[in-house]
Short mmCIF file of C-alpha atoms in Angstrom, two decimals:
data_model
loop_
_atom_site.label_atom_id
_atom_site.label_comp_id
_atom_site.label_asym_id
_atom_site.label_seq_id
_atom_site.Cartn_x
_atom_site.Cartn_y
_atom_site.Cartn_z
CA MET A 188 0.19 0.37 -0.06
CA SER A 189 2.75 2.62 1.02
CA THR A 190 6.32 3.35 1.48
CA ILE A 191 6.83 3.35 5.21
CA THR A 192 9.73 3.73 7.77
CA LEU A 193 10.23 1.72 10.57
CA ASP A 194 12.56 -0.38 12.20
CA GLN A 195 13.58 -3.78 11.16
CA ARG A 196 14.70 -5.76 14.11
CA TRP A 197 11.83 -7.85 14.86
CA PRO A 198 11.27 -9.82 17.99
CA ARG A 199 12.30 -13.39 17.88
CA ASP A 200 8.79 -14.40 19.64
CA HIS A 201 5.60 -14.10 17.55
CA TYR A 202 2.03 -13.95 18.56
CA LEU A 203 1.77 -18.12 18.10
CA SER A 204 4.73 -18.53 19.99
CA SER A 205 4.08 -16.91 23.09
CA GLY A 206 1.76 -19.24 24.94
CA PHE A 207 -0.13 -22.73 24.10
CA ARG A 208 -2.06 -23.25 27.14
CA LEU A 209 -5.72 -23.36 26.99
CA ARG A 210 -5.81 -20.36 28.80
CA ASP A 211 -3.80 -18.33 27.12
CA TRP A 212 -6.00 -18.89 24.14
CA LEU A 213 -9.30 -18.62 26.58
CA LEU A 214 -7.90 -15.95 27.88
CA THR A 215 -6.04 -13.83 25.17
CA THR A 216 -6.91 -10.37 24.55
CA ASP A 217 -4.67 -9.81 21.19
CA HIS A 218 -6.60 -9.52 18.55
CA LYS A 219 -4.72 -12.26 15.99
CA ARG A 220 -5.42 -14.81 18.71
CA ILE A 221 -8.84 -13.78 18.89
CA GLY A 222 -9.15 -14.01 14.85
CA TRP A 223 -8.11 -17.11 15.30
CA LEU A 224 -10.75 -18.57 17.92
CA TYR A 225 -13.51 -16.79 15.81
CA PHE A 226 -12.06 -19.16 12.71
CA ALA A 227 -12.23 -22.08 14.54
CA SER A 228 -15.79 -21.55 15.39
CA ILE A 229 -17.35 -20.44 12.07
CA THR A 230 -15.50 -23.26 10.68
CA PHE A 231 -17.42 -25.48 12.85
CA PHE A 232 -20.36 -24.27 11.96
CA PHE A 233 -19.79 -23.83 8.47
CA PHE A 234 -19.22 -27.58 7.93
CA LEU A 235 -21.94 -28.11 10.55
CA GLY A 236 -24.50 -26.05 8.43
CA GLY A 237 -22.84 -27.87 5.57
CA ILE A 238 -24.17 -31.23 6.58
CA ALA A 239 -27.59 -30.12 6.52
CA ALA A 240 -27.39 -28.60 2.92
CA LEU A 241 -26.03 -32.22 2.00
CA LEU A 242 -28.80 -34.09 3.29
CA ILE A 243 -30.75 -31.33 1.67
CA ARG A 244 -29.63 -32.41 -1.86
CA LEU A 245 -29.90 -36.11 -0.71
CA GLU A 246 -33.23 -36.02 -0.31
CA LEU A 247 -33.94 -33.96 -3.59
CA ILE A 248 -32.25 -36.58 -5.66
CA THR A 249 -35.79 -38.31 -6.00
CA PRO A 250 -39.16 -37.16 -6.31
CA ARG A 251 -40.62 -38.34 -3.42
CA GLY A 252 -39.30 -37.84 0.01
CA ASP A 253 -37.87 -41.09 0.86
CA LEU A 254 -35.06 -40.07 2.98
CA LEU A 255 -36.03 -37.33 5.69
CA SER A 256 -39.29 -37.13 6.42
CA PRO A 257 -41.64 -34.13 6.21
CA ASP A 258 -40.87 -32.76 9.38
CA THR A 259 -36.90 -33.26 9.52
CA TYR A 260 -36.95 -31.78 5.85
CA ASN A 261 -38.25 -28.74 7.70
CA GLU A 262 -35.84 -28.57 10.17
CA MET A 263 -32.58 -29.47 8.28
CA PHE A 264 -32.98 -26.64 5.60
CA SER A 265 -34.35 -24.35 9.18
CA MET A 266 -31.17 -25.15 10.27
CA HIS A 267 -28.80 -24.55 7.52
CA GLY A 268 -29.67 -21.19 6.92
CA ILE A 269 -29.92 -20.42 10.53
CA ILE A 270 -26.23 -21.77 10.64
CA MET A 271 -24.59 -20.59 7.85
CA VAL A 272 -26.36 -16.75 8.13
CA TRP A 273 -25.90 -15.72 11.66
CA PHE A 274 -22.90 -18.16 12.41
CA PHE A 275 -21.58 -18.11 9.27
CA LEU A 276 -21.87 -15.84 6.72
CA ILE A 277 -22.37 -12.88 9.13
CA PRO A 278 -19.21 -12.91 11.29
CA SER A 279 -16.65 -14.79 8.85
CA ILE A 280 -14.64 -12.25 7.11
CA PRO A 281 -15.24 -9.42 9.78
CA ASN A 282 -14.62 -11.70 13.04
CA THR A 283 -11.51 -13.56 11.34
CA LEU A 284 -9.53 -11.70 8.87
CA GLY A 285 -10.97 -8.30 10.11
CA ASN A 286 -9.73 -9.00 13.32
CA PHE A 287 -6.54 -10.02 12.46
CA LEU A 288 -5.84 -7.87 9.53
CA ILE A 289 -7.16 -4.11 10.92
CA PRO A 290 -4.67 -3.30 13.36
CA LEU A 291 -1.76 -4.28 10.97
CA MET A 292 -3.69 -2.52 8.41
CA VAL A 293 -3.43 0.72 9.79
CA GLY A 294 -0.41 0.46 11.78
CA ALA A 295 -2.04 -0.22 15.32
CA ARG A 296 -0.93 -2.48 17.81
CA ASP A 297 -4.20 -3.82 18.73
CA LEU A 298 -7.45 -2.75 18.69
CA ALA A 299 -9.23 -0.18 20.49
CA PHE A 300 -11.07 -2.19 22.88
CA PRO A 301 -9.01 -5.38 23.66
CA ARG A 302 -10.91 -7.09 26.24
CA LEU A 303 -14.19 -6.06 24.65
CA ASN A 304 -12.89 -7.73 21.31
CA LEU A 305 -12.51 -11.48 23.34
CA LEU A 306 -15.83 -10.49 25.28
CA SER A 307 -17.44 -10.47 21.74
CA TRP A 308 -16.40 -13.59 20.88
CA TYR A 309 -17.43 -15.19 24.32
CA ILE A 310 -21.00 -13.66 23.14
CA TYR A 311 -20.60 -15.33 19.38
CA THR A 312 -19.70 -18.79 21.53
CA ILE A 313 -22.80 -18.51 24.29
CA GLY A 314 -25.08 -18.04 21.26
CA ALA A 315 -23.95 -20.94 19.25
CA LEU A 316 -24.36 -23.12 22.42
CA PHE A 317 -28.09 -22.09 22.05
CA VAL A 318 -28.14 -23.42 18.60
CA VAL A 319 -26.38 -26.33 19.63
CA LEU A 320 -29.06 -27.13 22.24
CA THR A 321 -31.89 -26.20 19.41
CA VAL A 322 -30.36 -29.26 17.40
CA LEU A 323 -30.51 -31.33 20.46
CA LEU A 324 -34.37 -30.26 21.56
CA GLY A 325 -35.16 -31.38 18.11
CA ALA A 326 -34.22 -28.77 15.80
CA VAL A 327 -36.53 -25.61 14.55
CA ASP A 328 -38.66 -25.58 11.61
CA THR A 329 -39.48 -22.50 10.94
CA GLY A 330 -37.04 -21.20 8.07
CA TRP A 331 -33.95 -18.92 9.25
CA THR A 332 -36.80 -15.82 8.62
CA PHE A 333 -38.72 -17.46 11.88
CA TYR A 334 -41.99 -16.00 10.09
CA THR A 335 -44.95 -15.03 12.25
CA PRO A 336 -47.52 -16.08 13.18
CA TYR A 337 -46.30 -19.47 12.72
CA SER A 338 -43.26 -19.17 14.63
CA THR A 339 -45.28 -17.38 17.55
CA LEU A 340 -48.40 -20.34 17.17
CA PHE A 341 -48.26 -23.37 15.71
CA THR A 342 -44.85 -24.64 15.63
CA ASN A 343 -43.94 -26.89 18.51
CA THR A 344 -40.15 -27.08 17.54
CA ALA A 345 -37.16 -25.26 19.80
CA VAL A 346 -38.02 -21.65 18.62
CA LEU A 347 -37.24 -19.86 21.50
CA ALA A 348 -33.91 -21.82 21.89
CA ALA A 349 -33.04 -20.65 18.11
CA ALA A 350 -33.82 -17.28 18.33
CA THR A 351 -32.43 -16.85 21.71
CA GLY A 352 -29.17 -17.78 19.90
CA VAL A 353 -29.19 -15.56 17.02
CA PHE A 354 -30.57 -12.72 19.61
CA VAL A 355 -27.50 -13.12 21.96
CA VAL A 356 -25.11 -13.36 18.94
CA GLY A 357 -26.29 -9.93 17.70
CA PHE A 358 -24.73 -8.41 21.01
CA SER A 359 -21.31 -9.70 19.81
CA THR A 360 -21.72 -8.36 16.12
CA ILE A 361 -22.70 -4.90 17.55
CA LEU A 362 -19.36 -4.96 19.80
CA THR A 363 -17.13 -6.13 16.67
CA GLY A 364 -19.16 -3.07 14.51
CA ILE A 365 -17.88 -0.67 17.64
CA ASN A 366 -14.31 -1.80 18.01
CA PHE A 367 -13.48 -1.61 14.33
CA MET A 368 -15.06 1.91 13.83
CA VAL A 369 -13.20 3.26 16.86
CA THR A 370 -10.20 1.79 15.54
CA LEU A 371 -10.25 3.07 12.41
CA HIS A 372 -11.38 6.61 13.50
CA LYS A 373 -8.66 6.86 16.60
CA MET A 374 -5.72 4.74 15.72
CA ARG A 375 -4.56 4.82 12.22
CA ALA A 376 -0.54 5.06 12.02
CA PRO A 377 1.03 8.85 10.93
CA GLY A 378 0.14 9.65 7.80
CA LEU A 379 -2.07 6.83 7.00
CA THR A 380 -5.03 9.77 6.02
CA TRP A 381 -8.62 7.97 5.29
CA MET A 382 -7.93 8.29 1.37
CA ARG A 383 -4.73 5.87 1.78
CA LEU A 384 -6.45 3.26 3.53
CA PRO A 385 -6.72 0.01 1.73
CA LEU A 386 -10.11 -0.98 0.21
CA PHE A 387 -10.25 -3.80 2.87
CA ALA A 388 -10.12 -1.63 5.69
CA TRP A 389 -13.46 1.01 3.80
CA ALA A 390 -15.02 -2.24 3.17
CA THR A 391 -14.74 -3.12 6.92
CA TYR A 392 -16.01 0.09 8.21
CA ALA A 393 -18.84 0.34 6.14
CA THR A 394 -19.64 -3.17 7.26
CA SER A 395 -19.34 -2.14 10.88
CA LEU A 396 -21.84 0.78 10.44
CA ILE A 397 -24.48 -1.46 8.91
CA MET A 398 -24.01 -3.87 11.74
CA ILE A 399 -23.93 -1.55 14.29
CA LEU A 400 -27.22 0.35 13.10
CA ALA A 401 -29.03 -2.89 11.59
CA THR A 402 -28.55 -5.47 14.52
CA PRO A 403 -30.78 -3.82 17.19
CA VAL A 404 -33.86 -4.11 15.11
CA LEU A 405 -33.22 -7.76 14.45
CA SER A 406 -32.77 -8.13 18.30
CA ILE A 407 -36.02 -6.13 19.15
CA THR A 408 -37.70 -8.48 16.57
CA LEU A 409 -36.64 -11.73 17.91
CA LEU A 410 -37.69 -10.04 21.44
CA LEU A 411 -41.20 -9.37 20.03
CA ILE A 412 -41.30 -12.93 18.90
CA ALA A 413 -40.72 -14.46 22.39
CA VAL A 414 -43.44 -12.00 23.73
CA GLU A 415 -46.13 -13.28 21.56
CA ARG A 416 -44.84 -16.91 22.14
CA ILE A 417 -44.93 -16.89 26.20
CA PHE A 418 -47.33 -14.19 26.80
CA GLY A 419 -50.01 -14.25 24.34
CA ILE A 420 -49.86 -10.41 23.65
CA GLY A 421 -50.96 -9.51 19.70
CA ILE A 422 -48.05 -8.27 18.07
CA PHE A 423 -47.99 -10.17 14.50
CA ASP A 424 -51.01 -12.21 15.31
CA PRO A 425 -54.10 -11.06 13.48
CA ALA A 426 -56.54 -12.87 15.33
CA LEU A 427 -55.43 -11.04 18.64
CA GLY A 428 -54.80 -7.83 16.97
CA GLY A 429 -51.54 -7.43 15.73
CA ASP A 430 -50.08 -7.34 12.24
CA PRO A 431 -47.58 -10.12 10.66
CA ILE A 432 -46.18 -8.04 7.74
CA LEU A 433 -45.28 -5.87 10.54
CA PHE A 434 -42.92 -8.78 11.61
CA GLN A 435 -41.55 -8.51 7.80
CA HIS A 436 -40.98 -5.36 7.83
CA LEU A 437 -38.83 -5.32 10.79
CA PHE A 438 -36.91 -8.66 9.92
CA TRP A 439 -36.05 -7.39 6.52
CA PHE A 440 -35.35 -4.01 7.41
CA TYR A 441 -32.36 -6.11 9.05
CA SER A 442 -31.98 -8.77 6.60
CA HIS A 443 -31.16 -6.91 3.55
CA PRO A 444 -28.89 -4.93 5.54
CA ALA A 445 -27.18 -7.80 6.58
CA VAL A 446 -26.79 -9.34 2.79
CA TYR A 447 -24.53 -6.08 2.85
CA ILE A 448 -22.58 -7.73 6.17
CA MET A 449 -21.82 -10.63 4.44
CA ILE A 450 -20.91 -8.83 0.66
CA LEU A 451 -19.15 -5.95 1.62
CA PRO A 452 -16.00 -7.81 3.04
CA GLY A 453 -15.61 -9.54 0.34
CA MET A 454 -15.68 -6.75 -1.82
CA GLY A 455 -12.93 -5.78 0.12
CA VAL A 456 -10.91 -8.60 -0.35
CA VAL A 457 -11.03 -8.86 -3.40
CA SER A 458 -10.29 -5.49 -4.22
CA GLU A 459 -6.68 -6.64 -2.28
CA LEU A 460 -6.20 -9.74 -4.49
CA ILE A 461 -7.01 -8.24 -7.81
CA SER A 462 -4.68 -5.23 -7.28
CA CYS A 463 -1.82 -7.23 -6.00
CA PHE A 464 -1.90 -9.95 -8.38
CA SER A 465 -2.24 -7.77 -11.44
CA ARG A 466 0.60 -5.76 -10.21
CA ASN A 467 -1.43 -2.81 -10.79
CA ARG A 468 -2.82 0.08 -9.13
CA LEU A 469 -6.60 0.02 -7.96
CA PHE A 470 -8.52 1.62 -10.69
CA SER A 471 -10.52 4.55 -9.78
CA TYR A 472 -9.46 4.18 -5.63
CA LYS A 473 -11.57 7.29 -4.59
CA GLY A 474 -14.69 5.58 -7.01
CA MET A 475 -14.47 2.41 -5.44
CA VAL A 476 -14.46 4.30 -2.02
CA ILE A 477 -17.79 6.29 -2.45
CA SER A 478 -19.50 2.71 -3.92
CA VAL A 479 -18.50 0.95 -1.05
CA MET A 480 -20.21 3.87 1.04
CA ALA A 481 -23.26 4.26 -1.69
CA ILE A 482 -23.91 0.46 -1.02
CA ALA A 483 -23.81 0.32 3.18
CA LEU A 484 -26.46 3.29 2.54
CA PHE A 485 -28.65 1.98 -0.37
CA GLY A 486 -28.76 -1.64 1.91
CA PHE A 487 -30.90 -0.01 4.08
CA LEU A 488 -33.74 1.76 1.68
CA VAL A 489 -34.57 -1.71 -0.27
CA TRP A 490 -35.94 -4.49 2.30
CA GLY A 491 -39.41 -4.19 0.87
CA HIS A 492 -38.50 -5.80 -2.32
CA HIS A 493 -38.76 -9.10 -0.10
CA MET A 494 -42.53 -8.30 0.12
CA PHE A 495 -43.69 -7.17 -3.04
CA VAL A 496 -45.98 -10.76 -2.92
CA ALA A 497 -46.91 -9.53 0.79
CA GLY A 498 -49.89 -7.39 0.03
CA GLN A 499 -48.36 -3.69 0.98
CA SER A 500 -48.83 -0.73 -1.19
CA MET A 501 -48.47 -0.83 -4.92
CA TYR A 502 -46.76 2.43 -4.57
CA ALA A 503 -44.18 1.10 -1.90
CA GLY A 504 -43.47 -1.40 -4.27
CA ILE A 505 -42.67 0.97 -7.04
CA MET A 506 -40.05 3.05 -4.48
CA PHE A 507 -38.69 -0.31 -3.31
CA SER A 508 -38.04 -1.69 -6.71
CA LEU A 509 -36.34 1.64 -8.15
CA PHE A 510 -34.23 1.59 -5.10
CA SER A 511 -33.28 -1.73 -5.65
CA PHE A 512 -32.33 -1.29 -9.34
CA LEU A 513 -30.34 1.70 -8.09
CA VAL A 514 -28.04 -0.37 -5.81
CA ALA A 515 -27.25 -2.40 -8.97
CA LEU A 516 -24.82 1.03 -9.59
CA PRO A 517 -22.22 0.73 -6.78
CA SER A 518 -21.69 -2.79 -7.37
CA ALA A 519 -21.76 -2.31 -10.98
CA ILE A 520 -18.76 0.15 -10.46
CA LYS A 521 -17.17 -2.06 -8.10
CA THR A 522 -17.31 -4.76 -11.06
CA PHE A 523 -16.15 -2.70 -14.00
CA ASN A 524 -13.03 -0.83 -11.66
CA TRP A 525 -11.82 -4.60 -10.91
CA THR A 526 -11.89 -5.62 -14.90
CA ALA A 527 -9.78 -1.98 -15.54
CA THR A 528 -7.37 -3.03 -13.04
CA LEU A 529 -6.64 -5.92 -14.74
CA TYR A 530 -6.31 -4.24 -18.14
CA ARG A 531 -2.63 -4.11 -18.92
CA GLY A 532 -1.62 -5.83 -15.47
CA ARG A 533 0.87 -8.34 -15.08
CA ILE A 534 -1.31 -10.84 -13.97
CA LEU A 535 -0.53 -13.65 -11.90
CA LEU A 536 -2.60 -16.86 -11.95
CA THR A 537 -2.08 -17.64 -8.18
CA ALA A 538 -4.85 -19.35 -5.93
CA PRO A 539 -6.11 -16.50 -4.50
CA MET A 540 -6.76 -14.89 -8.15
CA LEU A 541 -8.51 -17.57 -8.34
CA TYR A 542 -11.06 -17.20 -6.63
CA ALA A 543 -10.83 -13.50 -6.89
CA PHE A 544 -12.28 -14.56 -10.67
CA SER A 545 -14.34 -17.10 -9.53
CA PHE A 546 -15.80 -14.26 -6.82
CA ILE A 547 -16.35 -11.28 -10.04
CA GLY A 548 -17.80 -14.54 -11.93
CA LEU A 549 -20.35 -15.68 -9.75
CA PHE A 550 -21.29 -12.19 -7.87
CA THR A 551 -21.90 -10.94 -11.28
CA ILE A 552 -24.30 -13.72 -11.81
CA GLY A 553 -25.99 -13.03 -8.27
CA GLY A 554 -26.03 -9.34 -9.06
CA LEU A 555 -27.89 -9.44 -12.64
CA THR A 556 -30.60 -11.98 -11.26
CA GLY A 557 -30.82 -9.85 -8.08
CA ILE A 558 -32.43 -6.97 -10.59
CA ILE A 559 -34.33 -9.77 -12.56
CA VAL A 560 -36.01 -10.40 -8.97
CA ALA A 561 -36.05 -6.70 -8.03
CA ALA A 562 -38.92 -6.45 -11.16
CA MET A 563 -42.05 -6.36 -9.34
CA ALA A 564 -43.78 -8.28 -12.42
CA ILE A 565 -41.09 -10.66 -12.65
CA ASP A 566 -40.63 -11.49 -8.56
CA VAL A 567 -44.45 -12.55 -8.64
CA HIS A 568 -43.68 -15.41 -10.55
CA VAL A 569 -40.12 -16.61 -9.43
CA HIS A 570 -41.15 -15.53 -5.66
CA ASP A 571 -40.09 -18.47 -3.32
CA THR A 572 -39.31 -20.86 -6.18
CA TYR A 573 -35.85 -22.28 -6.29
CA PHE A 574 -34.98 -18.88 -8.93
CA VAL A 575 -34.67 -17.39 -5.36
CA VAL A 576 -32.53 -19.74 -3.77
CA ALA A 577 -30.08 -19.66 -6.42
CA HIS A 578 -29.73 -15.72 -6.78
CA PHE A 579 -29.32 -15.54 -3.01
CA HIS A 580 -26.59 -18.66 -3.36
CA TYR A 581 -24.72 -16.63 -5.73
CA VAL A 582 -24.09 -13.90 -4.22
CA MET A 583 -23.45 -15.26 -0.47
CA VAL A 584 -22.28 -18.57 -1.11
CA GLY A 585 -21.03 -17.61 -4.63
CA GLY A 586 -19.60 -14.43 -3.70
CA MET A 587 -18.93 -14.31 0.06
CA VAL A 588 -17.52 -17.78 0.61
CA THR A 589 -15.59 -17.67 -2.37
CA ALA A 590 -13.91 -14.22 -0.93
CA TYR A 591 -13.59 -15.69 1.87
CA LEU A 592 -11.37 -18.26 0.90
CA GLY A 593 -9.20 -16.13 -1.20
CA GLY A 594 -8.49 -13.90 1.79
CA VAL A 595 -7.78 -16.51 3.84
CA HIS A 596 -5.20 -18.07 1.22
CA PHE A 597 -3.55 -14.78 0.50
CA TRP A 598 -3.01 -14.03 4.13
CA TRP A 599 -2.46 -17.15 5.22
CA PRO A 600 1.43 -17.07 4.81
CA LYS A 601 1.01 -13.88 6.72
CA MET A 602 -1.02 -15.79 10.02
CA THR A 603 0.64 -18.78 10.17
CA GLY A 604 4.26 -17.94 8.47
CA LYS A 605 3.77 -21.18 6.60
CA MET A 606 3.07 -21.29 2.48
CA TYR A 607 0.28 -24.47 1.58
CA SER A 608 0.63 -26.42 -2.01
CA GLU A 609 0.01 -24.33 -4.43
CA ILE A 610 -0.88 -27.08 -6.97
CA TRP A 611 -3.72 -28.37 -4.43
CA SER A 612 -4.98 -25.03 -3.49
CA LYS A 613 -5.85 -24.49 -7.90
CA VAL A 614 -7.93 -27.84 -7.72
CA ALA A 615 -9.82 -26.66 -4.72
CA ALA A 616 -10.48 -23.19 -6.34
CA LEU A 617 -11.35 -24.84 -9.41
CA ALA A 618 -13.31 -27.76 -7.51
CA LEU A 619 -15.18 -24.93 -5.88
CA PHE A 620 -15.81 -23.13 -8.94
CA ILE A 621 -17.67 -25.87 -11.03
CA GLY A 622 -19.31 -27.76 -8.51
CA PHE A 623 -21.05 -24.56 -7.35
CA ASN A 624 -22.13 -23.49 -10.82
CA LEU A 625 -23.23 -27.47 -11.21
CA THR A 626 -25.05 -27.16 -7.67
CA PHE A 627 -27.18 -23.88 -8.46
CA PHE A 628 -27.43 -22.60 -12.21
CA PRO A 629 -30.14 -25.69 -12.46
CA GLN A 630 -31.94 -24.16 -9.50
CA PHE A 631 -32.49 -21.11 -11.85
CA ILE A 632 -34.30 -23.18 -14.48
CA LEU A 633 -36.22 -24.81 -11.80
CA GLY A 634 -37.07 -21.93 -10.18
CA TYR A 635 -38.51 -20.32 -13.68
CA GLN A 636 -40.37 -23.21 -14.06
CA GLY A 637 -42.14 -23.18 -11.06
CA MET A 638 -40.30 -24.95 -8.41
CA PRO A 639 -41.45 -23.96 -5.11
CA ARG A 640 -38.46 -23.75 -2.87
CA ARG A 641 -38.87 -25.79 0.73
CA TYR A 642 -40.94 -28.48 -0.19
CA HIS A 643 -39.27 -32.10 0.22
CA GLU A 644 -41.09 -33.69 -2.81
CA TYR A 645 -41.83 -32.67 -6.24
CA PRO A 646 -42.87 -33.73 -9.57
CA GLU A 647 -41.10 -36.09 -12.15
CA ASP A 648 -40.22 -33.37 -14.80
CA PHE A 649 -37.68 -31.89 -12.08
CA GLN A 650 -35.78 -34.57 -11.26
CA LEU A 651 -33.08 -34.11 -13.79
CA LEU A 652 -32.16 -31.07 -12.91
CA ASN A 653 -32.38 -31.79 -8.78
CA VAL A 654 -29.82 -34.81 -9.73
CA MET A 655 -27.43 -32.40 -11.30
CA SER A 656 -27.43 -29.73 -8.47
CA SER A 657 -27.13 -32.74 -5.62
CA LEU A 658 -23.99 -33.81 -8.20
CA GLY A 659 -22.68 -30.52 -7.67
CA ALA A 660 -23.20 -30.22 -4.37
CA GLY A 661 -20.68 -33.24 -3.85
CA VAL A 662 -18.44 -31.73 -5.75
CA LEU A 663 -18.60 -28.27 -4.42
CA ALA A 664 -17.93 -30.25 -0.79
CA ILE A 665 -14.73 -31.15 -2.31
CA GLY A 666 -13.98 -27.77 -2.85
CA TYR A 667 -14.49 -27.16 0.65
CA LEU A 668 -12.83 -29.98 2.16
CA LEU A 669 -9.59 -29.83 0.46
CA PRO A 670 -8.75 -26.64 1.88
CA LEU A 671 -9.09 -27.64 5.89
CA VAL A 672 -7.01 -30.84 4.63
CA TYR A 673 -4.03 -28.62 2.89
CA LEU A 674 -3.97 -25.36 4.96
CA THR A 675 -3.79 -27.99 8.37
CA TRP A 676 -1.00 -29.86 6.78
CA SER A 677 0.99 -26.55 6.04
CA LEU A 678 0.77 -26.23 9.74
CA PHE A 679 3.20 -29.08 10.09
CA LYS A 680 4.76 -29.22 6.71
CA GLY A 681 4.55 -26.37 4.91
CA LYS A 682 7.60 -24.36 3.57
CA PRO A 683 8.15 -21.16 5.56
CA ALA A 684 6.79 -17.93 4.34
CA GLY A 685 8.87 -14.19 4.46
CA ALA A 686 7.60 -11.35 5.34
CA ASN A 687 5.91 -10.68 2.29
CA PRO A 688 5.84 -13.62 -0.25
CA TRP A 689 3.07 -11.95 -2.64
CA GLY A 690 5.44 -8.75 -2.79
CA ALA A 691 2.03 -7.10 -2.02
CA THR A 692 1.87 -3.59 -0.48
CA GLY A 693 0.31 -2.56 2.94
CA LEU A 694 1.47 -2.26 6.41
CA GLU A 695 0.75 -5.88 7.28
CA TRP A 696 2.94 -7.27 5.09
CA GLN A 697 5.67 -4.92 6.17
CA THR A 698 6.00 -6.72 9.95
CA SER A 699 7.53 -10.10 10.08
CA SER A 700 5.34 -14.06 9.59
CA PRO A 701 4.04 -14.80 11.63
CA PRO A 702 3.67 -10.94 13.21
CA PRO A 703 5.37 -9.93 16.45
CA LYS A 704 2.84 -10.12 19.32
CA HIS A 705 2.12 -6.45 19.69
CA ASN A 706 2.54 -6.35 15.69
CA PHE A 707 5.26 -3.35 15.24
CA VAL A 708 8.35 -2.59 17.12
CA GLN A 709 8.19 0.86 16.11
CA ILE A 710 4.81 2.46 14.98
CA PRO A 711 5.16 3.10 11.09
CA THR A 712 4.86 6.34 9.29
CA VAL A 713 2.73 5.84 5.84
CA THR A 714 4.13 8.91 3.25
CA GLU A 715 2.78 7.25 -0.10
CA PRO A 716 -1.12 6.29 -1.64
CA PRO A 717 -2.14 2.95 -1.49
CA TYR A 718 -1.67 0.16 -3.87
CA ALA A 719 1.90 1.73 -5.25
CA TYR A 720 2.83 -1.14 -7.38
CA ARG A 721 3.60 0.82 -10.58
CA ASP A 722 6.07 2.58 -8.11
CA GLN A 723 8.17 -0.74 -6.66
CA ASP A 724 10.16 -3.81 -8.30
CA ASN A 725 7.71 -6.47 -9.34
CA THR A 726 10.65 -9.39 -9.27
CA ALA A 727 8.87 -10.07 -5.59
CA PRO A 728 9.18 -13.68 -5.29
CA PHE A 729 5.67 -15.72 -5.41
CA GLY A 730 3.90 -18.84 -3.71
#
């Protein structure tokens, strides 16, 4: 990112060597170790949610429900959604890579509130325990949306346990957002102005704004579910004078901005990867910054496009449709700017770059189909079908998870001081791309032809596409399992990584790998703008 001046005499001890007792980890206030605690936690929940997804796809290989009962199937897709959205997708990049990297990127020794940072992980863990309790009590069958009045009146499943878990983890999200915002405002190194921040830091800042402003709305909504379910007060139940549409407004006012909690950090990661591995300055840096903040703003104005068939005013629907079209503009700006950055670049096809290319392709499909469902007339036809499932997964899984894996591969040498297998990492990236498209592209066709989501039986005419989708899920599982294997292997057998194996810019690459406990022996001074690849020797070693 910049030219800096700092003392190059690194201490021998790095953050991983300062105690390996369980107590050293559970009571740590080191942002890097807390990032690892989140990394282990969300990896567990990713594969737990993935098992539920595989059971769903196995069930849908045949038209008749012959693997799972209807109730079990409902519980599987509900737990899959709840676990993946709140315990993986939302915390994945901010709480792991963000925790590890933000202080390093701004030249600080830690986040602004180290103890609050550790508390946020404990709160996340407590919320996660409620989800585990939900599974033990027989799961929940409301879907991840907890739609009322079914969730408050009719279901006998563990709604309160699941809702409590999500309610509790919301406090972790808020605390993390506060910590990032204060750090970025108050702890930047000398010379690191706002217009010298890396795009990942800007994306984290925009994400933190959404975390702080939107999450309390979800917490209040879940609390109201508990009040109606326990005390029978008519908040959402029309028979008691309540309004079920009120729940949708409250829920989606949070949940659509939550989409950008998931995808904005991914955009920040991809910006870092594209610039580094094309050896080019990021095209229109200021335009990218403005588009990041614009996405965060527009995210609060489009929640009603989830409710085109819910009975809201036609005029409200028109406005929500218009805003949904407008939010595509800053996303398109980012895509075009990434493409322009690649122009005349010295493109290096490392594993992180392959993940970045996958992100651009998959997110573009997700974005374009988002414009389709933002059109009211088309949305009436595809609402609650597999078209919407495919669109959501192209953005959230094809986009966010791909960016997350790209970021993990990019910063893995910095986090661990070890290199992984370049060959196997490229195989994994390819398996993910092929498996994902084979899984979810047929679902666009299924949805447009009329197959509703959340059904465990379907007409035989849909079987071929469902078999293709289930086959793709198997390939996708391989693409997810391979990194778990070779990254773990690299911890013990990987080649030592230098301080900057990619020849990247940025303050995090100006310290040792792994970093010292307090990141920098001397706080650096930033003297140049970000992504100054044109101004440096491009012969740095790779991989």
